[in-house]
Each structure stands twice: as C-alpha cells, then as structure tokens.
CSV table of C-alpha atoms in Angstrom, one decimal:
chain,number,residue,atom,x,y,z
A,1,MET,CA,-32.2,-57.9,26.0
A,2,ARG,CA,-30.6,-58.5,29.4
A,3,GLY,CA,-29.1,-61.8,30.3
A,4,ARG,CA,-27.9,-62.6,26.7
A,5,LEU,CA,-24.3,-63.2,27.6
A,6,SER,CA,-22.8,-66.6,28.1
A,7,GLY,CA,-19.4,-68.1,27.6
A,8,ASP,CA,-19.7,-67.8,23.8
A,9,GLY,CA,-22.4,-65.1,23.7
A,10,GLY,CA,-25.0,-67.8,22.9
A,11,LEU,CA,-23.6,-68.3,19.5
A,12,GLY,CA,-21.9,-71.3,17.8
A,13,ALA,CA,-18.1,-71.2,17.5
A,14,GLU,CA,-18.5,-70.4,13.8
A,15,ARG,CA,-20.2,-67.1,14.6
A,16,ARG,CA,-18.0,-65.9,17.4
A,17,ALA,CA,-16.6,-62.4,17.1
A,18,VAL,CA,-13.5,-62.2,14.9
A,19,SER,CA,-10.4,-61.1,16.7
A,20,GLY,CA,-7.1,-60.2,15.1
A,21,ARG,CA,-8.7,-57.8,12.5
A,22,ARG,CA,-6.3,-56.2,10.0
A,23,PRO,CA,-6.9,-54.1,6.9
A,24,PRO,CA,-6.9,-56.0,3.6
A,25,ALA,CA,-3.7,-55.8,1.6
A,26,VAL,CA,-3.1,-56.3,-2.1
A,27,ALA,CA,0.1,-56.5,-4.1
A,28,VAL,CA,0.6,-53.4,-6.2
A,29,GLY,CA,3.6,-53.1,-8.4
A,30,GLY,CA,5.4,-55.8,-6.5
A,31,ALA,CA,4.7,-54.2,-3.1
A,32,CYS,CA,2.0,-55.1,-0.6
A,33,LYS,CA,-0.2,-52.0,0.0
A,34,THR,CA,-3.2,-51.6,2.2
A,35,LEU,CA,-6.4,-50.6,0.6
A,36,PRO,CA,-9.0,-48.4,2.4
A,37,VAL,CA,-12.2,-50.1,3.4
A,38,SER,CA,-15.4,-48.0,3.9
A,39,ALA,CA,-17.2,-48.3,7.2
A,40,ASN,CA,-20.3,-48.7,5.1
A,41,GLU,CA,-19.1,-51.8,3.2
A,42,PRO,CA,-18.8,-55.4,4.3
A,43,PRO,CA,-15.3,-56.8,4.9
A,44,THR,CA,-13.6,-57.7,1.6
A,45,THR,CA,-11.6,-60.6,3.1
A,46,GLY,CA,-12.9,-63.4,5.3
A,47,GLN,CA,-16.3,-63.7,6.9
A,48,PRO,CA,-17.9,-60.7,8.6
A,49,ALA,CA,-17.6,-60.7,12.4
A,50,ALA,CA,-20.6,-61.9,14.4
A,51,THR,CA,-21.2,-58.2,15.4
A,52,TYR,CA,-21.5,-57.0,11.8
A,53,ASP,CA,-25.3,-57.1,11.6
A,54,SER,CA,-25.8,-55.8,15.1
A,55,PRO,CA,-28.2,-52.8,15.5
A,56,PHE,CA,-25.3,-50.7,16.8
A,57,LEU,CA,-23.1,-51.2,13.7
A,58,LYS,CA,-26.0,-51.0,11.3
A,59,ALA,CA,-26.9,-47.6,12.8
A,60,CYS,CA,-23.3,-46.5,12.5
A,61,ARG,CA,-23.4,-47.5,8.8
A,62,ARG,CA,-26.7,-45.7,8.4
A,63,GLU,CA,-28.6,-48.9,7.6
A,64,ALA,CA,-32.1,-49.9,8.8
A,65,VAL,CA,-32.3,-51.2,12.3
A,66,PRO,CA,-34.8,-53.3,14.3
A,67,HIS,CA,-34.7,-50.7,17.1
A,68,THR,CA,-32.6,-47.7,17.9
A,69,PRO,CA,-29.4,-49.0,19.6
A,70,VAL,CA,-28.4,-47.7,23.0
A,71,TRP,CA,-25.2,-47.5,24.9
A,72,PHE,CA,-23.9,-45.0,27.5
A,73,MET,CA,-20.6,-43.3,27.8
A,74,ARG,CA,-19.1,-44.3,31.2
A,75,GLN,CA,-21.6,-47.1,31.4
A,76,ALA,CA,-18.9,-49.2,33.0
A,77,GLY,CA,-18.1,-47.2,36.1
A,78,ARG,CA,-19.0,-45.8,39.5
A,79,SER,CA,-22.8,-45.8,39.1
A,80,LEU,CA,-22.7,-49.6,39.4
A,81,PRO,CA,-22.3,-51.1,42.9
A,82,GLU,CA,-20.7,-54.2,41.4
A,83,TYR,CA,-18.1,-52.0,39.8
A,84,ARG,CA,-17.4,-50.2,43.1
A,85,LYS,CA,-17.0,-53.5,44.9
A,86,LEU,CA,-14.6,-54.9,42.2
A,87,ARG,CA,-12.5,-51.7,42.1
A,88,GLN,CA,-12.1,-51.4,45.9
A,89,GLY,CA,-8.5,-50.9,46.8
A,90,VAL,CA,-7.3,-51.0,43.1
A,91,PRO,CA,-6.0,-47.7,41.7
A,92,MET,CA,-7.6,-46.6,38.4
A,93,LEU,CA,-4.5,-46.9,36.2
A,94,GLU,CA,-3.6,-50.3,37.7
A,95,SER,CA,-7.1,-51.6,37.0
A,96,CYS,CA,-6.7,-50.7,33.3
A,97,THR,CA,-3.7,-53.0,33.1
A,98,ARG,CA,-5.4,-56.1,34.5
A,99,PRO,CA,-7.1,-57.9,31.6
A,100,GLU,CA,-9.5,-60.1,33.7
A,101,LEU,CA,-10.5,-57.1,35.7
A,102,VAL,CA,-11.0,-55.0,32.6
A,103,THR,CA,-13.1,-57.8,31.1
A,104,GLU,CA,-15.4,-58.1,34.1
A,105,ILE,CA,-15.9,-54.3,34.4
A,106,THR,CA,-16.7,-53.9,30.7
A,107,LEU,CA,-19.2,-56.7,30.8
A,108,GLN,CA,-21.1,-55.5,33.9
A,109,PRO,CA,-23.3,-52.8,32.2
A,110,VAL,CA,-24.0,-55.1,29.3
A,111,ARG,CA,-25.4,-57.8,31.7
A,112,ARG,CA,-27.3,-55.3,33.8
A,113,HIS,CA,-28.7,-52.9,31.3
A,114,GLY,CA,-29.0,-54.9,28.1
A,115,VAL,CA,-27.2,-52.1,26.1
A,116,ASP,CA,-26.4,-52.7,22.4
A,117,ALA,CA,-22.7,-52.2,22.7
A,118,ALA,CA,-19.9,-52.6,25.3
A,119,ILE,CA,-17.2,-49.9,25.6
A,120,TYR,CA,-13.8,-51.0,26.6
A,121,PHE,CA,-12.9,-50.1,30.2
A,122,SER,CA,-9.8,-47.9,30.2
A,123,ASP,CA,-8.8,-44.2,30.4
A,124,ILE,CA,-7.6,-41.8,27.8
A,125,VAL,CA,-4.2,-41.3,29.6
A,126,VAL,CA,-3.4,-45.0,29.5
A,127,PRO,CA,-1.1,-44.8,26.4
A,128,LEU,CA,0.7,-41.8,28.0
A,129,LYS,CA,1.4,-43.8,31.1
A,130,ALA,CA,2.5,-46.7,28.9
A,131,ILE,CA,5.3,-44.7,27.3
A,132,GLY,CA,6.7,-43.8,30.7
A,133,LEU,CA,5.2,-40.4,31.6
A,134,ASP,CA,4.9,-39.7,35.3
A,135,LEU,CA,1.1,-39.3,35.7
A,136,ASP,CA,-1.7,-40.6,37.9
A,137,ILE,CA,-5.4,-40.4,38.1
A,138,LYS,CA,-6.3,-38.9,41.5
A,139,PRO,CA,-9.7,-39.5,42.9
A,140,GLY,CA,-11.9,-36.4,42.8
A,141,VAL,CA,-9.3,-34.6,40.6
A,142,GLY,CA,-8.6,-36.6,37.4
A,143,PRO,CA,-5.3,-37.1,35.5
A,144,VAL,CA,-2.4,-35.3,37.1
A,145,VAL,CA,1.0,-34.9,35.3
A,146,GLU,CA,4.0,-34.6,37.6
A,147,GLU,CA,6.1,-32.6,35.0
A,148,PRO,CA,4.0,-30.8,32.5
A,149,ILE,CA,5.1,-30.6,28.9
A,150,ARG,CA,5.7,-26.9,27.9
A,151,THR,CA,9.0,-26.7,26.0
A,152,ARG,CA,10.5,-28.3,22.9
A,153,ALA,CA,12.9,-30.2,25.0
A,154,ASP,CA,9.9,-31.8,26.8
A,155,LEU,CA,8.8,-33.4,23.5
A,156,ALA,CA,11.6,-35.9,23.8
A,157,ARG,CA,9.7,-37.5,26.7
A,158,LEU,CA,6.9,-38.5,24.3
A,159,ARG,CA,8.4,-41.7,22.7
A,160,ASP,CA,6.6,-43.9,20.2
A,161,LEU,CA,4.0,-46.2,21.6
A,162,THR,CA,4.4,-49.9,20.6
A,163,PRO,CA,1.8,-52.7,20.8
A,164,GLU,CA,4.1,-54.4,23.4
A,165,ASP,CA,3.6,-51.3,25.7
A,166,VAL,CA,-0.1,-52.1,25.9
A,167,SER,CA,-0.1,-55.9,25.5
A,168,TYR,CA,-2.7,-56.1,28.3
A,169,VAL,CA,-5.1,-54.3,26.0
A,170,THR,CA,-4.7,-57.0,23.3
A,171,GLU,CA,-5.3,-59.7,25.9
A,172,ALA,CA,-8.4,-58.0,27.4
A,173,VAL,CA,-10.0,-57.3,24.0
A,174,GLY,CA,-9.5,-60.9,23.1
A,175,LEU,CA,-11.2,-62.1,26.3
A,176,LEU,CA,-14.1,-59.6,25.8
A,177,THR,CA,-14.9,-60.5,22.2
A,178,ARG,CA,-15.1,-64.2,23.1
A,179,GLU,CA,-17.6,-63.3,25.9
A,180,LEU,CA,-19.6,-60.7,24.0
A,181,GLY,CA,-20.3,-62.8,20.9
A,182,ALA,CA,-22.6,-60.7,18.7
A,183,THR,CA,-22.5,-57.6,21.0
A,184,PRO,CA,-20.0,-55.1,19.6
A,185,LEU,CA,-17.1,-53.8,21.6
A,186,ILE,CA,-16.2,-50.1,21.2
A,187,GLY,CA,-12.6,-49.1,21.6
A,188,PHE,CA,-11.6,-45.6,22.4
A,189,ALA,CA,-8.8,-43.1,22.8
A,190,GLY,CA,-8.3,-39.4,23.8
A,191,ALA,CA,-8.0,-37.0,20.9
A,192,PRO,CA,-4.7,-35.1,20.6
A,193,PHE,CA,-6.1,-31.7,21.8
A,194,THR,CA,-7.5,-33.1,25.0
A,195,LEU,CA,-4.4,-35.2,25.7
A,196,ALA,CA,-2.2,-32.1,25.0
A,197,SER,CA,-4.3,-30.0,27.4
A,198,TYR,CA,-3.7,-32.5,30.3
A,199,LEU,CA,0.0,-32.6,29.5
A,200,ILE,CA,0.5,-28.9,29.3
A,201,GLU,CA,-1.8,-27.9,32.2
A,202,GLY,CA,-0.6,-30.7,34.4
A,203,GLY,CA,-4.1,-31.7,35.1
A,204,PRO,CA,-7.7,-30.7,34.5
A,205,SER,CA,-8.4,-27.0,33.7
A,206,ARG,CA,-11.3,-24.7,33.2
A,207,THR,CA,-9.5,-22.1,31.2
A,208,TYR,CA,-6.7,-23.9,29.4
A,209,GLU,CA,-4.5,-20.8,29.6
A,210,ASN,CA,-1.2,-22.7,29.2
A,211,THR,CA,-2.6,-24.8,26.4
A,212,LYS,CA,-3.8,-21.9,24.5
A,213,ALA,CA,-0.7,-19.9,25.2
A,214,MET,CA,1.3,-22.6,23.4
A,215,MET,CA,-1.2,-22.9,20.6
A,216,TYR,CA,-1.2,-19.2,19.9
A,217,GLY,CA,2.3,-18.2,21.0
A,218,ASP,CA,4.4,-21.1,19.6
A,219,PRO,CA,2.3,-22.7,16.9
A,220,GLN,CA,5.1,-24.8,15.6
A,221,LEU,CA,5.8,-26.4,19.0
A,222,TRP,CA,2.0,-26.9,19.4
A,223,ALA,CA,1.8,-28.6,15.9
A,224,ASP,CA,4.7,-30.9,16.7
A,225,LEU,CA,3.1,-31.8,20.1
A,226,VAL,CA,-0.3,-32.7,18.8
A,227,ASP,CA,1.2,-34.5,15.8
A,228,ARG,CA,3.2,-36.7,18.1
A,229,LEU,CA,0.1,-37.4,20.2
A,230,ALA,CA,-1.8,-38.2,17.0
A,231,ASP,CA,0.8,-40.9,16.3
A,232,ILE,CA,0.5,-42.3,19.8
A,233,THR,CA,-3.3,-42.3,19.7
A,234,SER,CA,-3.3,-44.0,16.3
A,235,VAL,CA,-1.2,-46.9,17.5
A,236,PHE,CA,-3.4,-47.2,20.6
A,237,LEU,CA,-6.5,-47.5,18.5
A,238,LYS,CA,-4.9,-49.8,16.0
A,239,VAL,CA,-4.0,-52.2,18.8
A,240,GLN,CA,-7.6,-52.3,19.9
A,241,ILE,CA,-8.9,-52.8,16.4
A,242,GLU,CA,-6.5,-55.6,15.5
A,243,ALA,CA,-7.4,-57.3,18.8
A,244,GLY,CA,-11.1,-57.3,17.7
A,245,VAL,CA,-13.1,-54.1,18.7
A,246,SER,CA,-15.9,-53.4,16.3
A,247,ALA,CA,-15.8,-49.6,16.4
A,248,VAL,CA,-13.7,-46.8,17.9
A,249,GLN,CA,-14.6,-43.5,19.6
A,250,LEU,CA,-12.2,-40.5,19.7
A,251,PHE,CA,-12.9,-38.4,22.8
A,252,ASP,CA,-12.1,-34.8,22.4
A,253,SER,CA,-13.6,-34.0,25.7
A,254,TRP,CA,-12.4,-30.4,26.0
A,255,ALA,CA,-12.5,-29.2,22.4
A,256,GLY,CA,-15.5,-27.2,23.3
A,257,ALA,CA,-13.1,-24.6,24.7
A,258,LEU,CA,-12.1,-23.7,21.1
A,259,ALA,CA,-13.5,-21.4,18.5
A,260,PRO,CA,-14.2,-23.1,15.1
A,261,LEU,CA,-11.4,-21.3,13.3
A,262,ASP,CA,-8.8,-22.3,16.0
A,263,TYR,CA,-10.1,-25.9,15.9
A,264,ARG,CA,-9.8,-26.0,12.1
A,265,ARG,CA,-6.4,-24.5,12.0
A,266,SER,CA,-4.7,-25.9,15.1
A,267,VAL,CA,-6.5,-29.1,16.1
A,268,MET,CA,-8.3,-30.7,13.3
A,269,PRO,CA,-5.2,-31.8,11.3
A,270,ALA,CA,-4.1,-34.0,14.2
A,271,SER,CA,-7.5,-35.5,14.8
A,272,ARG,CA,-7.8,-36.1,11.0
A,273,LYS,CA,-4.4,-37.9,11.1
A,274,VAL,CA,-5.8,-40.3,13.7
A,275,PHE,CA,-9.0,-41.0,11.8
A,276,ASP,CA,-7.0,-41.5,8.6
A,277,ALA,CA,-4.7,-43.9,10.3
A,278,VAL,CA,-7.5,-46.2,11.3
A,279,ALA,CA,-9.7,-45.7,8.2
A,280,PRO,CA,-8.2,-48.8,6.3
A,281,TYR,CA,-9.7,-51.1,9.0
A,282,GLY,CA,-13.2,-50.2,8.0
A,283,VAL,CA,-14.6,-50.0,11.5
A,284,PRO,CA,-17.0,-47.1,12.3
A,285,ARG,CA,-15.2,-44.1,13.7
A,286,ILE,CA,-17.1,-41.9,16.3
A,287,HIS,CA,-16.0,-38.5,17.4
A,288,PHE,CA,-17.4,-36.8,20.6
A,289,GLY,CA,-16.7,-33.7,22.6
A,290,VAL,CA,-18.5,-31.7,25.3
A,291,GLY,CA,-19.8,-28.3,24.4
A,292,THR,CA,-18.9,-28.7,20.8
A,293,GLY,CA,-22.1,-27.6,19.1
A,294,GLU,CA,-20.2,-25.0,17.0
A,295,LEU,CA,-17.7,-27.7,16.0
A,296,LEU,CA,-20.1,-30.5,14.9
A,297,GLY,CA,-19.6,-30.0,11.2
A,298,LEU,CA,-15.8,-29.9,11.7
A,299,PHE,CA,-16.0,-33.1,13.8
A,300,GLY,CA,-17.5,-34.8,10.7
A,301,GLU,CA,-15.0,-33.2,8.4
A,302,ALA,CA,-12.1,-34.5,10.5
A,303,GLY,CA,-13.1,-38.0,9.5
A,304,ALA,CA,-15.8,-39.4,11.8
A,305,ASP,CA,-18.5,-41.7,10.5
A,306,VAL,CA,-20.6,-41.0,13.5
A,307,VAL,CA,-20.7,-37.6,15.3
A,308,GLY,CA,-21.5,-37.5,19.0
A,309,VAL,CA,-23.7,-34.7,20.1
A,310,ASP,CA,-24.0,-33.4,23.7
A,311,TRP,CA,-27.4,-32.3,25.2
A,312,ARG,CA,-27.1,-28.6,24.2
A,313,VAL,CA,-28.0,-29.1,20.5
A,314,SER,CA,-31.1,-31.0,19.3
A,315,LEU,CA,-30.3,-33.9,17.0
A,316,ASP,CA,-32.2,-32.4,14.0
A,317,GLU,CA,-30.2,-29.2,14.3
A,318,ALA,CA,-27.0,-31.2,14.7
A,319,ALA,CA,-27.8,-33.1,11.5
A,320,ARG,CA,-28.2,-29.7,9.7
A,321,ARG,CA,-24.8,-28.6,11.0
A,322,VAL,CA,-23.0,-31.9,10.3
A,323,GLY,CA,-24.5,-32.4,6.8
A,324,PRO,CA,-25.3,-35.6,5.0
A,325,GLY,CA,-23.4,-38.9,5.0
A,326,LYS,CA,-22.9,-39.1,8.8
A,327,ALA,CA,-24.8,-40.9,11.6
A,328,LEU,CA,-25.3,-39.1,14.9
A,329,GLN,CA,-25.0,-40.3,18.5
A,330,GLY,CA,-26.7,-38.8,21.5
A,331,ASN,CA,-28.0,-36.9,23.3
A,332,ILE,CA,-30.1,-36.9,26.4
A,333,ASP,CA,-28.9,-34.8,29.3
A,334,PRO,CA,-27.2,-37.1,31.9
A,335,THR,CA,-28.8,-35.2,34.8
A,336,ILE,CA,-32.4,-36.1,33.7
A,337,LEU,CA,-31.7,-39.6,35.1
A,338,PHE,CA,-32.0,-38.1,38.6
A,339,ALA,CA,-35.6,-37.1,37.8
A,340,PRO,CA,-38.7,-39.3,38.1
A,341,ARG,CA,-39.3,-42.0,35.5
A,342,GLU,CA,-42.0,-40.1,33.7
A,343,ALA,CA,-39.7,-37.1,33.2
A,344,VAL,CA,-36.9,-39.3,31.9
A,345,GLU,CA,-39.3,-40.9,29.4
A,346,THR,CA,-40.6,-37.5,28.3
A,347,LYS,CA,-37.0,-36.3,27.6
A,348,ALA,CA,-36.1,-39.6,25.8
A,349,ARG,CA,-39.2,-39.2,23.6
A,350,GLU,CA,-38.0,-35.6,22.7
A,351,VAL,CA,-34.6,-37.0,21.7
A,352,LEU,CA,-36.2,-39.8,19.6
A,353,ASP,CA,-38.6,-37.3,17.9
A,354,SER,CA,-35.7,-35.1,17.0
A,355,ALA,CA,-33.9,-38.1,15.5
A,356,VAL,CA,-36.7,-38.9,13.1
A,357,GLY,CA,-35.4,-38.7,9.6
A,358,LEU,CA,-31.7,-39.0,10.6
A,359,GLU,CA,-29.6,-41.2,8.3
A,360,GLY,CA,-28.4,-43.2,11.4
A,361,HIS,CA,-28.9,-42.7,15.2
A,362,VAL,CA,-27.3,-44.3,18.2
A,363,PHE,CA,-29.0,-43.3,21.4
A,364,ASN,CA,-26.6,-42.2,24.2
A,365,LEU,CA,-26.3,-39.6,26.9
A,366,GLY,CA,-25.0,-36.1,26.0
A,367,HIS,CA,-22.0,-36.9,28.2
A,368,GLY,CA,-21.0,-39.7,30.6
A,369,VAL,CA,-23.1,-41.5,33.3
A,370,MET,CA,-22.7,-39.5,36.5
A,371,PRO,CA,-21.5,-41.5,39.6
A,372,ALA,CA,-24.6,-41.0,41.7
A,373,THR,CA,-27.0,-42.2,38.9
A,374,ASP,CA,-29.4,-44.9,39.9
A,375,PRO,CA,-28.5,-47.9,37.7
A,376,ASP,CA,-32.1,-48.9,37.5
A,377,SER,CA,-32.9,-45.6,35.7
A,378,LEU,CA,-30.4,-46.6,33.0
A,379,THR,CA,-31.9,-50.0,32.6
A,380,ARG,CA,-35.4,-48.5,32.3
A,381,LEU,CA,-34.1,-46.0,29.7
A,382,VAL,CA,-32.7,-48.8,27.5
A,383,GLU,CA,-36.0,-50.7,27.7
A,384,TYR,CA,-38.0,-47.6,26.9
A,385,VAL,CA,-35.9,-46.7,23.8
A,386,HIS,CA,-36.0,-50.3,22.5
A,387,GLU,CA,-39.8,-50.5,23.0
A,388,GLN,CA,-40.5,-47.1,21.5
A,389,THR,CA,-38.4,-47.7,18.4
A,390,ALA,CA,-39.0,-51.4,17.7
A,391,VAL,CA,-40.0,-52.1,14.1
C-alpha cells in the first residue's frame, strides 16, 4: 500500500479526485432548492470522484470492502520525524494557514504508513482564529483564549465565518486532492460543545466548571453560544467539502464530561445542526469523542453516519449501543503502540474479532497518535490489519 502516491495519484486525468463538490439542486416551484443526498447513495450529478470506491468510503457506507480500511487520528503530527523537521520554527496556527505546508504534512503519513485515508492537517480552533478571536496554541498546553467568552456581550465577538476567511483551506484541499488521487481526504472540525469549552474556560480544563456553570445557570446564553458555534463549524466544513474532501469528522473531544441527559438537552441540538447543514453534500459524517461510551447512541442520533469509539468500549458492545444503520470507527488503545509487536498484534486481533458482524468498520485508534509513538509501529499495524482482513 505504501508508495502509491505520485503527482496524479497514479491515475489518469479522467479519474482524478473531483474538487469543487456542491450538493445537487433542482428547480422546485420556480426556486432552486437543494435536495439531500444519502451518504449511502452514489452522486446524482456528474461522475463519482476517484475516491468513491475506496475501501474507506465503502466501509463508511457499510458496503463490502477488500480489507478493513485504516487511518489514525493525529497521523499527521509529532510522531513523525519528517513532520518535526518541517514544523521547526513554525507556530502551529501559522502552519495551518500555509497551503503547501499543510499539503506536505497531510501527505506524510499516507506515504509512510500506507493508510487508507488522509486527514486534513489543521486544528479545531482555526475557524475561531479566522474570525478574529485572540487565541493561540501554546506548546505543552493547547489552545489558550486571551479573553474568555462568559457573558452575552461576549457573543458579539463571534462573527460569521466566510469562505474568504479560510481561503487557504480551499487552496490546500485542492492541492491535496490532486496529489491523493483515489485516496480519500477527510476534513474535520471541532464540535460546538468542545469549542465552547475552550472559549469559556480560556483553555483546556479537567473539570469544565465555567462551561457547566453557564450550561446549567444560564441555559439561554449557553444555547445561543453553541448555536452560533454550530453556524461557524458548518461553514468551515462546507468549505472543506466544496473544495473536495471525501468525508468529514466532527470532534467532540470533551463531550465525555457530560451525562447523557445533559448531552441530549444542551449539546446535541447544536451538533445535529452541524450534521444537518452538511447532509445535502452526501459525504460520510463521522462523530468522535473521548470517554463517550455512554453517549454513543446519541452520537449516532445527532446525525453521524459513522460513530467513533474510544478504547473503553468494545466494538460489539458499541454496536449494540449505537443500533443499526451506522458504521463504527476504532478502537485500539493508543498506548498499546509502546508495547512489543506481538502485544500490538494481539490487541489488534481483539479489535478485529469484536468487529465481526458490524455493518461497517474503519480501523483506528481509540484516540490520537501520541507524540512519542514509534512510526514503524503504526506502519506495521496498518500492514497487519490489511493482511488479516484481506478478502
């Protein structure tokens, strides 16, 4: 699988990935209206993209695959020496605005590991920075917001995101789809709850006391905040889809801090708004959060086609919680990659065994690649999953 990338992905020009994807529209009553397209149906206009029959997208659509597809969250990142060399001296948020740099970083793990999908290199706070919020990503800390949002007056600082604000994303996705050919590119964004938690807390938190204080104490302000963030996130994902990504993942990294009732009442409406906004494009929609075993069914209910599962819940149990009609993604513990090869393969076999009978399965970690991970262990894991599941 490795070494399959070239200038045109090894495909003729007629099979290059389609960029500039838009939902189909029809004239209804004299007005042009967009019709929804199922992620499980081929495009109704034009030719399918070169990525359409890829193992990754087939698994997302719950179709038969030649092998279980594999990709890793944070596969483009600090575990790769070539990434560290390229990023040297370039701040994280600046690197996200440089299309050629984004392109090279995104391609690095595809070349090295032979994964079945690339994920766009960016950060969930990029759209917030793009609308003018004073924030930065500090090494060893994470996103830090200079002036947290905690009052109704603060909402005025959250203006609408426009495609022009993130034109570098459109350019980078275009470069990537030309390079990737038949390999799908996954776009992503942060879910409203997780973005809200950073904005309210001013940075990472273990307890989310300020976030929950607003959610419980001023539910209308909370609802208005996450609704506005849903609009910003929707535009950010639409930009990526229209530029040519083949699927999108919504990261609700910190939703595991919520009880199911609180998630359903105070968070799911905003997440559903995001999924509904991109549904007409027909690309698979993935939803993932850490420690969200009690929320898996609700993640599917929010509008995901594929539900990401962390390592705490087996895939067969996750399937029971999610219910029929959804593919699953996951879910080997990222720390197993520090163990000997035999232990990694034993754990991988357990994950594959628990996935037997699933409607669709994308192999992934139960969270992101850790910075100190040996890249060779990831390459071997991809090869193992491909070999063990080949039809």
